[in-house]
Structures are given as structure tokens and as C-alpha cells.
Tab-separated table of C-alpha atoms in Angstrom:
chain	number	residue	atom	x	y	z
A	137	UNK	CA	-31.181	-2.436	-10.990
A	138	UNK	CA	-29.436	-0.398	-7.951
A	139	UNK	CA	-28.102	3.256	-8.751
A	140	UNK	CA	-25.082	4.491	-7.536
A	141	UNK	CA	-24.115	8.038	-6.989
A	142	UNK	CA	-20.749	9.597	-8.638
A	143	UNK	CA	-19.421	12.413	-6.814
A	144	UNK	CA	-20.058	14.237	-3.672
A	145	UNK	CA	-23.287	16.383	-2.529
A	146	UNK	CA	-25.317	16.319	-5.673
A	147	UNK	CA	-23.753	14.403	-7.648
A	148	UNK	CA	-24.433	12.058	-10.740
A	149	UNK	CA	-27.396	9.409	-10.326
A	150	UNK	CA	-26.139	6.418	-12.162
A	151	UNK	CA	-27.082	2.870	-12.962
A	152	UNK	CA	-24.997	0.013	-11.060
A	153	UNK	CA	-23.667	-1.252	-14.088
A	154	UNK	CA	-22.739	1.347	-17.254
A	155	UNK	CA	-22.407	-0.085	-21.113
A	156	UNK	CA	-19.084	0.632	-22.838
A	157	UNK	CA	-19.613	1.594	-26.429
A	158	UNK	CA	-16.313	1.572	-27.606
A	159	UNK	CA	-16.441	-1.718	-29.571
A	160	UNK	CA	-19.293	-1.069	-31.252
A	161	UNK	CA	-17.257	0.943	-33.673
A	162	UNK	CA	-13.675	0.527	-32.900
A	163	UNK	CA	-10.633	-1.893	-31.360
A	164	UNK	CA	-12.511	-5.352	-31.086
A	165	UNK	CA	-12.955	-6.220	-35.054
A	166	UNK	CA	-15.836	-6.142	-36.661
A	167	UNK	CA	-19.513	-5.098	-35.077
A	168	UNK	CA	-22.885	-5.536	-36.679
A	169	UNK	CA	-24.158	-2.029	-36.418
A	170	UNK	CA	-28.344	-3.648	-36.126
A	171	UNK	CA	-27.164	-5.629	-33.290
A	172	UNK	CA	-25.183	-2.728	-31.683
A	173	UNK	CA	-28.620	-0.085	-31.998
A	174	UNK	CA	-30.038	-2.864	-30.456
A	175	UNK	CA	-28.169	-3.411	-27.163
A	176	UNK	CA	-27.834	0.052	-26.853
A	177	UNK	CA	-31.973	0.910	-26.861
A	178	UNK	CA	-32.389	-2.838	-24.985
A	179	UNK	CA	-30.357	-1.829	-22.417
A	180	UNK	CA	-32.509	0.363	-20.126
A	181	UNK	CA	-34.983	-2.830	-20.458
A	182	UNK	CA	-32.426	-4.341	-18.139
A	183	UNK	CA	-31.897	-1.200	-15.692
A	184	UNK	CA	-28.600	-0.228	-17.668
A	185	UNK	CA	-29.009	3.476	-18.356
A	186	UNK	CA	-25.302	4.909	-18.350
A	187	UNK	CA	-23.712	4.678	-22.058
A	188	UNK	CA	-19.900	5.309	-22.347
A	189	UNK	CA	-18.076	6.847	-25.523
A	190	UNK	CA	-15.652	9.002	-27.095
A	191	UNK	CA	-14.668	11.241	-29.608
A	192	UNK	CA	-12.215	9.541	-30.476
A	193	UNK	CA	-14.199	6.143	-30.788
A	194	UNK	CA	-14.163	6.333	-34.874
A	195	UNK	CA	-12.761	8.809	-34.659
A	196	UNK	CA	-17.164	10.379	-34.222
A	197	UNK	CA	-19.100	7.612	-35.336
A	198	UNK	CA	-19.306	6.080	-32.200
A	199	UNK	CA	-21.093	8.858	-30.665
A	200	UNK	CA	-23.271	9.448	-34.425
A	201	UNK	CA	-24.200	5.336	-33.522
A	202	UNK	CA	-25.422	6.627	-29.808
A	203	UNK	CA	-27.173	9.599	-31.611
A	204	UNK	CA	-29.004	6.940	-33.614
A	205	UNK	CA	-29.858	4.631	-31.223
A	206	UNK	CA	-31.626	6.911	-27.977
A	207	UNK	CA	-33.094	9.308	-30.680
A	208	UNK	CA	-36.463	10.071	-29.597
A	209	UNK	CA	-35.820	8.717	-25.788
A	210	UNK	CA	-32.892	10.827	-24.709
A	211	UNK	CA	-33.967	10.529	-21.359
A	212	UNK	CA	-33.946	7.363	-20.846
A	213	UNK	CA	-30.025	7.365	-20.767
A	214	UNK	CA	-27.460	9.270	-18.734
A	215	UNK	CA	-24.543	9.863	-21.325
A	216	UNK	CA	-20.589	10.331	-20.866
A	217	UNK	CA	-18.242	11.141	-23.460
A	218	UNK	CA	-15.213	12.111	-23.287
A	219	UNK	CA	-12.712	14.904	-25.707
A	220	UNK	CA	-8.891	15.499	-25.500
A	221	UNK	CA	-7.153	13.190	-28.070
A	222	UNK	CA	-7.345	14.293	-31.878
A	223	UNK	CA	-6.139	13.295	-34.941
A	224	UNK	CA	-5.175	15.042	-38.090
A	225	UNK	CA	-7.426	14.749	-40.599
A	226	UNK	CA	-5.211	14.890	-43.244
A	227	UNK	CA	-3.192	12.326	-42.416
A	228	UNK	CA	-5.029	10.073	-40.023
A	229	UNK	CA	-2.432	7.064	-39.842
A	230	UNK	CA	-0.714	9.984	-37.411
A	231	UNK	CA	-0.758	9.146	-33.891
A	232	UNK	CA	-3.107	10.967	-32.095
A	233	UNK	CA	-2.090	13.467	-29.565
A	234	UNK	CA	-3.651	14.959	-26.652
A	235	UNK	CA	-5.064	18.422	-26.604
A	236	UNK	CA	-6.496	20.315	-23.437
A	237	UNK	CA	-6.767	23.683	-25.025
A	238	UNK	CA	-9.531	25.939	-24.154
A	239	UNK	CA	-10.379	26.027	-27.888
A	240	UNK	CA	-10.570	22.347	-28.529
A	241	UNK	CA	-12.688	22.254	-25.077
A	242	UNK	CA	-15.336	24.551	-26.881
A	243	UNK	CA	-14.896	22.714	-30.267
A	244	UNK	CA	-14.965	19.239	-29.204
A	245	UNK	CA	-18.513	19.587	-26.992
A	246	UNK	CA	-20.088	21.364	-29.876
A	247	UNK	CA	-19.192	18.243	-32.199
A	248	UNK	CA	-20.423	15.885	-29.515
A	249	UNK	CA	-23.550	17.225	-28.469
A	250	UNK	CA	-24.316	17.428	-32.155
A	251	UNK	CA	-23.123	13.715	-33.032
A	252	UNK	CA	-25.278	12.489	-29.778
A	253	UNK	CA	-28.917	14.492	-30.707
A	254	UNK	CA	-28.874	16.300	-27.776
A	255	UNK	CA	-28.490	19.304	-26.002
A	256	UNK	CA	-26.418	18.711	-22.758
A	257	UNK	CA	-23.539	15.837	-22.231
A	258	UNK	CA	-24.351	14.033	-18.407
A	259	UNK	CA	-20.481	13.744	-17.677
A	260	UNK	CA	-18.016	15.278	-19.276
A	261	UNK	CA	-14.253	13.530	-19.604
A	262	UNK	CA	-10.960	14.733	-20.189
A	263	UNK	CA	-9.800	11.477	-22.582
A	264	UNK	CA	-5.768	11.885	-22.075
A	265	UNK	CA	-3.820	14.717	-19.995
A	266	UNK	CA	-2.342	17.347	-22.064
A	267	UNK	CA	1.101	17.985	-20.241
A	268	UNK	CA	1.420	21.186	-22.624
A	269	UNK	CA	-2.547	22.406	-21.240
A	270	UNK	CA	-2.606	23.455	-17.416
A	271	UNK	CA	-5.242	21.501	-16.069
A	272	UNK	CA	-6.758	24.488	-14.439
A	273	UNK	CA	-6.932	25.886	-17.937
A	274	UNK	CA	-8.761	22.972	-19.199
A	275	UNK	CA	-11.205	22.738	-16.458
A	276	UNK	CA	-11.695	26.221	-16.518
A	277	UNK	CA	-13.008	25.573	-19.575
A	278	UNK	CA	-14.981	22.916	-18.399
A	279	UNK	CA	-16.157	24.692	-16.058
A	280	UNK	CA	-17.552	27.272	-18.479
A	281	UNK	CA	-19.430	24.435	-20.168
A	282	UNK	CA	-21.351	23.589	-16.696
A	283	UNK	CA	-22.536	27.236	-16.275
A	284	UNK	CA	-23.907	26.924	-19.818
A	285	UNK	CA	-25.803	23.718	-18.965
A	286	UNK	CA	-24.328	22.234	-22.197
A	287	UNK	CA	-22.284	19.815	-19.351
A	288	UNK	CA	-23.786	18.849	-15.778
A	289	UNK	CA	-20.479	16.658	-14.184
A	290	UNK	CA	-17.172	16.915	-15.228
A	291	UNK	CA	-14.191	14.466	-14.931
A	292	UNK	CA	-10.601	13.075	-16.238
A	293	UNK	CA	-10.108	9.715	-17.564
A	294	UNK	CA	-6.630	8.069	-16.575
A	295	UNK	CA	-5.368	11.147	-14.410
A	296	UNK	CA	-2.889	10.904	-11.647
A	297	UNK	CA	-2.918	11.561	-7.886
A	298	UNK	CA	-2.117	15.217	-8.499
A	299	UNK	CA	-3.426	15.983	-11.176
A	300	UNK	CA	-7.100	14.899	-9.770
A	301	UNK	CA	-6.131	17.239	-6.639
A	302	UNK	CA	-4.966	20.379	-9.176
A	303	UNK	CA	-8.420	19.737	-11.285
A	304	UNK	CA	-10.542	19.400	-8.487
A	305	UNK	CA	-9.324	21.919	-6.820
A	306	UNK	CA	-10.522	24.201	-9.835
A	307	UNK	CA	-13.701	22.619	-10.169
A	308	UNK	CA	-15.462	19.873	-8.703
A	309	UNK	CA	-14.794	16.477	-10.499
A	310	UNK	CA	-17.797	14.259	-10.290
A	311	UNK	CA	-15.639	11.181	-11.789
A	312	UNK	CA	-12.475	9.696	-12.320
A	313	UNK	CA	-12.157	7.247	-15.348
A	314	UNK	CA	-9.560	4.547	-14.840
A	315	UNK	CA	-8.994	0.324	-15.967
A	316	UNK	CA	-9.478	-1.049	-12.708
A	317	UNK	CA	-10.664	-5.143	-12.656
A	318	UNK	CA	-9.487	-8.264	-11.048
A	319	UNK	CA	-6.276	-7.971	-12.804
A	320	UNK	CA	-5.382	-4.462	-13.240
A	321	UNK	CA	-5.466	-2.741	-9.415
A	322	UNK	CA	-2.665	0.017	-9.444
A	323	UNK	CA	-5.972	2.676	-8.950
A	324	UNK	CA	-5.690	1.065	-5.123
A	325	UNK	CA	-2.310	2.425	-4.405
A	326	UNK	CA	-3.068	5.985	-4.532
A	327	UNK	CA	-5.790	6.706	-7.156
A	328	UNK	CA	-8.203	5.342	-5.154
A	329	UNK	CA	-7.672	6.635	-1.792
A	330	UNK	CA	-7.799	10.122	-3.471
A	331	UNK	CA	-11.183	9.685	-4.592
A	332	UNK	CA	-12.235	8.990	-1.774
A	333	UNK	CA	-10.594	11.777	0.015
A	334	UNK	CA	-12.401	14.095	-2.401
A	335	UNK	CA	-15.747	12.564	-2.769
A	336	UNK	CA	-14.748	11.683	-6.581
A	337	UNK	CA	-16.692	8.841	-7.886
A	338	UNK	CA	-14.694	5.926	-9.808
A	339	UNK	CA	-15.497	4.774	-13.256
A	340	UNK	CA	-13.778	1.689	-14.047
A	341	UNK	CA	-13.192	0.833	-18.014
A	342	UNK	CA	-12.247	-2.967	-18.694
A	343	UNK	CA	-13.381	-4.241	-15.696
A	344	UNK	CA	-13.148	-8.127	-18.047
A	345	UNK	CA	-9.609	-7.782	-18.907
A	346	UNK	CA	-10.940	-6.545	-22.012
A	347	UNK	CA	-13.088	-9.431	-22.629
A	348	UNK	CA	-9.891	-11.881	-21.292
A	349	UNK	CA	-11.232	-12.808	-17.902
A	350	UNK	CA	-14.780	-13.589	-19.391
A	351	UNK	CA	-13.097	-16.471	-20.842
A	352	UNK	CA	-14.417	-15.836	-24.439
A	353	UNK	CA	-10.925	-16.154	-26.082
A	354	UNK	CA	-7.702	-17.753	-25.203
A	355	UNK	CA	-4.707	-16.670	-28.152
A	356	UNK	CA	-4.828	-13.386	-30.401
A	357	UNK	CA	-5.119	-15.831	-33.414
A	358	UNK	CA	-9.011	-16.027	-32.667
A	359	UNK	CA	-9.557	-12.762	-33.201
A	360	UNK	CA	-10.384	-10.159	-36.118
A	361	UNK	CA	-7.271	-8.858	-37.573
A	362	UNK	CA	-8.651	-5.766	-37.154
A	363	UNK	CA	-8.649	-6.432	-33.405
A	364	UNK	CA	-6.179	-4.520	-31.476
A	365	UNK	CA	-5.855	-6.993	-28.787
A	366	UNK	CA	-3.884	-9.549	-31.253
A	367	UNK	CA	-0.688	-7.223	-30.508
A	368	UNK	CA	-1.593	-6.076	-26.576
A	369	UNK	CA	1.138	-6.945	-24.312
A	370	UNK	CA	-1.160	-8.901	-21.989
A	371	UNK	CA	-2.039	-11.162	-24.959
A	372	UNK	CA	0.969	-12.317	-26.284
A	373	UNK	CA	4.310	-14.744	-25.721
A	374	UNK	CA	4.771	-15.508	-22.084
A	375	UNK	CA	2.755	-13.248	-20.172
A	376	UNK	CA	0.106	-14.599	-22.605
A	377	UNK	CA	0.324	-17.912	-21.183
A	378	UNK	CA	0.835	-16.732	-17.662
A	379	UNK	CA	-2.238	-14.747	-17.759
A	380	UNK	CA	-4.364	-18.227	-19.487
A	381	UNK	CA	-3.746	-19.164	-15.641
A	382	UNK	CA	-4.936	-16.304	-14.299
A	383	UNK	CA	-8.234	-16.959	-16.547
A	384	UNK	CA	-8.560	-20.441	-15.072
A	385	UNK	CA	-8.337	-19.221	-11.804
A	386	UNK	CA	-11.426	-16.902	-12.260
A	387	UNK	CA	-13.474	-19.332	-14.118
A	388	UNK	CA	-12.659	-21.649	-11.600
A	389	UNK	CA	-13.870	-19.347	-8.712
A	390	UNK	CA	-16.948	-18.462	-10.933
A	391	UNK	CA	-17.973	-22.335	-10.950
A	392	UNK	CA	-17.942	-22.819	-7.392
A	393	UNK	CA	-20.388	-19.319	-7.093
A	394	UNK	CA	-22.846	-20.946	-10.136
A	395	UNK	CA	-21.503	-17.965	-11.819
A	396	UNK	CA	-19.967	-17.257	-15.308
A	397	UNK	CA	-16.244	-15.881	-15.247
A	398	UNK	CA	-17.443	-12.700	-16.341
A	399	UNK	CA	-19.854	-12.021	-13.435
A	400	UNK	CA	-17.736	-12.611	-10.849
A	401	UNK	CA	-15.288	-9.985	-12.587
A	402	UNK	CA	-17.743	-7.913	-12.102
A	403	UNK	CA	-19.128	-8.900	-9.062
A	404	UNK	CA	-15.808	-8.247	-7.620
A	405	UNK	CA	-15.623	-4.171	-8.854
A	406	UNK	CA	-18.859	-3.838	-7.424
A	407	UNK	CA	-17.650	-4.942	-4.315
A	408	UNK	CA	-15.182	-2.876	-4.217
A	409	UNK	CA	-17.339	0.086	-2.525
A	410	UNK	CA	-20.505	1.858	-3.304
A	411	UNK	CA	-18.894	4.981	-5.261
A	412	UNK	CA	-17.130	2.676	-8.198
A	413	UNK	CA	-19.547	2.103	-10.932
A	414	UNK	CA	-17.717	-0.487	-14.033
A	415	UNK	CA	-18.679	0.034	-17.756
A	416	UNK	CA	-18.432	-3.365	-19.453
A	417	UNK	CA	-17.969	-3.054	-23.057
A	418	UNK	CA	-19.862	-4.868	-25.363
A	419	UNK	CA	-21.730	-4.964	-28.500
A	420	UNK	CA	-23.873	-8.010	-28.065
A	421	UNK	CA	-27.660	-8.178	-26.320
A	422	UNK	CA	-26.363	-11.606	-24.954
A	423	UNK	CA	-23.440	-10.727	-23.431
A	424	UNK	CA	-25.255	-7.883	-21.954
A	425	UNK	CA	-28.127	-9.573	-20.468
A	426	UNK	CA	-25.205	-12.243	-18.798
A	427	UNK	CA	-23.138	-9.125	-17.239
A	428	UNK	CA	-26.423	-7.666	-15.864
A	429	UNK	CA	-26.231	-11.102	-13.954
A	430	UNK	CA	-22.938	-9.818	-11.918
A	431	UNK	CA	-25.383	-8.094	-9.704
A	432	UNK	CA	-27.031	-11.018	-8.450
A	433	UNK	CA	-23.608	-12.411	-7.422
A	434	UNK	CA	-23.115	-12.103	-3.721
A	435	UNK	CA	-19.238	-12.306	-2.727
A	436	UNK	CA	-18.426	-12.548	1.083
A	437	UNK	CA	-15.333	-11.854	3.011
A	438	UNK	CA	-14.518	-15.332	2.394
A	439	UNK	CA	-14.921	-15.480	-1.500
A	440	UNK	CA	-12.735	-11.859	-1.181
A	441	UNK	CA	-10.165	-13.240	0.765
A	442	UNK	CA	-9.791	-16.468	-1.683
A	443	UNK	CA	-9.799	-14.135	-4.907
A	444	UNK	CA	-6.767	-11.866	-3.380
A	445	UNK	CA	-4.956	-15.170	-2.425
A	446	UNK	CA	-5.417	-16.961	-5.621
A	447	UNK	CA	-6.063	-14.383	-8.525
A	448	UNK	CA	-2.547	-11.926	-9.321
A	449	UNK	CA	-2.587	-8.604	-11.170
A	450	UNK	CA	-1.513	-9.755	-15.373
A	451	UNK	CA	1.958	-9.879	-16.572
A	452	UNK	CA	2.120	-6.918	-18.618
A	453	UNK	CA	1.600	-3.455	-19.526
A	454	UNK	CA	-1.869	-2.327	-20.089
A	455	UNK	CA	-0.754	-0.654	-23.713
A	456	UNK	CA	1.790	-1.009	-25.799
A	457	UNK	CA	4.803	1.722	-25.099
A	458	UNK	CA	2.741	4.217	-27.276
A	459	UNK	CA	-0.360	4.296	-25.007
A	460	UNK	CA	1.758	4.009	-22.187
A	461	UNK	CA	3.239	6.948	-22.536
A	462	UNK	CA	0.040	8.986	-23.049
A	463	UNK	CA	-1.232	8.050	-19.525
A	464	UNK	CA	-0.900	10.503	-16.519
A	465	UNK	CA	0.972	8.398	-14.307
């Protein structure tokens, strides 16, 4: 598989095409734990080397399942997780709340390094902007964490315009973190053009619609309860059935490239430049092996020009108000 770089000079040496862990323990129902070690030590196999997680993805035991999984071949993997939101542990049906401190800096990348086996994090993400943290406190901190090789790369995850400037400005970011696919583009207004500007690698989350623009569901009703997508803006009343057009569209396009939906999704955020690098969630081997396939998927000014014509952005917020309101926008 091609490697893309993140970042300017240096920077980080990653795999085309990352693996998003999230599911494997959290927000899409229920996950088979055997079949999630699995995908996770099959994926270099396929040239997929750069594994995504969080903290809060549990809240732990997504990075304790990563711990499991590359024990013994650490090296095989180039690892990002990310700190920033936390929860109270004593009451954990409270919302969780962002926190930039210094202190929770120093506390959170002990608890991951020791969840994930291993001695030094590849990137390092703030998860949500604290607005009561200066960011040059928090990447001060960060930046502590790089001197003490316990971090190599730093970045922010869902961070505006600037906010990147203010953070890179104390230290070098290597990444920026944002949903960016066929149907969510607001990262090409201004988000984008900053990276660039900086030499600040994307990392685009959801680049499927969150599994919507793969075409492997159509109503909330067939999914898990525990699935947080039955109740996501984009998948319910009418921009629900707006966005089942939007679907069609790509699966159409797909067809008519001998590709699934889901490859040309990604074959699209690959095309968008050399320095944007999408993490497709999933816990499955099979879907895996299929999005690997994205890569083989040529597009040409032609097949760009039809997608812009024919494929909108989706009718709806991203998040419910809630997680709305936690973005740095």
C-alpha cells in the first residue's frame, strides 16, 4: 500500500488508508471482540498500519483492546490516540466535558501508554477544545510530552481555523483530525486551506458517512439499539430520506467505476490531495479487505466533476445539539 506523510519536514510516515477503532468498543452496537483482535493484527497483512482510538472510546477499553491485539508486534503499527474529554466516574451517565489542563495532559498519556503496551504514542490528539484551557497551555504540555519521547507528533481533532494557527504556532502540529467525506466538506472552506498553509496533515474520521454511504443500512430501525446512529440527525425523518438519495447517487457512481459505494467514498478523500490520509472505521476483516480496495479506484477529472455535480453535502447536523456544541467551530 502507498504511505503518505502527515506534517511538514519530518513528519509522520503513514499508511494510505488508517483503521478506525472506535466501533470495536463503542457507538455502532454490538462487536465481537475475536473478530475485532483479528482485523486489527490482519490489518498490516493488507498494508494498513495506522490504528485510530481514544480515551474516551469505552471510556479505556478501546485502547486495552489495541493493547491486546499488537502485543508482541508494536512495531508493526503507527498508533494515534487522542485525550481531552472525561467523564466522572462516579456518575458516568454525566455528559462528558472537555479538559485541556496541563494535569489531565500528564494524566491522560500515562493511562494511554499503559492501556496500549507501549512506551511512546505515534500522534498525539487533543479529542475536544477546552474553551476554559489556553491552547498554548495545552500544547505546552504537549509539547513537554515530545521532549520526553513518550509522544513523537502532536495534533487537535475538530479544531478551528484559529485555533490550529494559536496551537501551531506553539508547537508544530503534525495533524488535524476532522469528518471530512463525500457528504460532509465544511473542512474545504477554511480548515483546509489552513493546513495547507502550515504544512498540517489532514486526518479525516467518517470518511463513509459513518457507514451510510457504503450502503450497508438504509433506516435506524436496522440497527442495534445500542447504536447511536438510530437518533443522529442525518438518519432520521426527512433529511433521512433526502440523504437515501444521496446514497443512490454514490452507489450509482460506484457501479459505473466496477466499484462498491464504499470505495469510491474513499477513493474520492484520497483524491483529495496527497497530505489527507481517511481512517475508515470498522470492526470486520471483510469490510476491511473491501475498503483496502478504494486504492485501486482511479477517479479522473471527469468522474470528479460528475461527483460535485450530482452528489450534495447531507441534510443535517453532524451531532445532535450536544456534540455540536462541543466542536471548535
Amino acid at each position: 500500500m502507498e504511505h503518505r506523510k502527515l506534517g511538514a519536514e519530518e513528519g509522520l510516515d503513514v499508511s494510505a488508508l488508517g483503521l478506525g477503532c472506535m466501533g470495536m468498543s463503542i457507538g455502532y452496537g454490538a462487536a465481537d471482540e475475536g473478530e475485532s483482535m483479528a482485523t486489527i493484527r490482519g490489518a498490516p497483512e493488507l498494508g494498513v498500519t495506522f490504528l485510530d482510538t481514544a480515551e474516551l472510546y469505552g471510556p479505556n477499553t478501546n485502547e486495552e483492546l489495541i493493547g491486546r491485539a499488537i502485543a508482541g508486534r508494536r512495531d508493526e503499527y503507527v498508533i494515534a490516540t487522542k485525550f481531552g474529554v472525561v467523564t466522572d466516574a462516579g456518575d458516568p451517565a454525566l455528559t462528558p466535558r472537555p479538559d485541556g489542563s496541563p494535569e489531565n495532559v500528564r494524566r491522560s498519556i500515562e493511562g494511554s501508554l499503559r492501556r496500549l503496551g507501549t512506551d511512546h504514542v505515534d500522534l498525539y490528539y487533543q479529542h475536544r477544545i477546552d474553551p476554559d484551557t489556553p491552547i498554548e497551555e495545552t500544547v505546552g504540555a504537549l509539547a513537554e510530552l515530545v521532549a520526553e519521547g513518550k509522544v513523537r507528533h502532536i495534533g487537535l481533532s475538530e479544531a478551528a481555523p484559529e485555533t490550529i494557527r494559536r496551537a501551531h504556532a506553539t508547537h508544530p502540529l503534525t495533524a488535524v483530525q476532522t469528518e471530512y467525506s463525500l457528504w460532509t466538506r465544511h473542512v474545504e472552506d477554511q480548515i483546509l486551506p489552513t493546513l495547507r498553509e502550515l504544512g498540517i496533515g489532514l486526518v479525516a474520521y467518517s470518511p463513509l458517512g459513518r457507514g451510510f454511504l457504503s450502503g450497508r443500512f438504509r433506516s435506524p430501525e436496522e440497527l442495534d439499539e445500542s447504536d447511536f446512529r438510530r437518533h443522529g440527525p442525518r438518519f432520521t425523518g426527512e433529511n433521512l430520506e433526502r440523504n437515501l438519495g444521496l446514497a443512490d447517487k454514490v452507489a450509482e457512481i460506484a457501479a459505473a467505476k466496477d466499484a462498491t459505494p464504499a470505495q469510491l467514498a474513499l477513493a474520492w478523500v484520497l483524491a483529495r490531495g496527497g497530505d489527507i490520509v481517511p481512517i475508515p472505521g470498522t470492526k470486520r476483516r471483510t469490510y476491511l479487505e473491501q475498503n483496502v480496495g478504494a486504492l485501486e479506484v482511479e477517479l479522473d477529472d471527469d468522474d470528479l466533476a460528475r461527483i460535485d455535480a450530482e452528489v450534495p453535502e447531507a441534510a443535517g447536523e453532524r451531532y445532535n445539539e450536544a456534540g455540536m456544541r462541543a466542536l471548535n467551530l
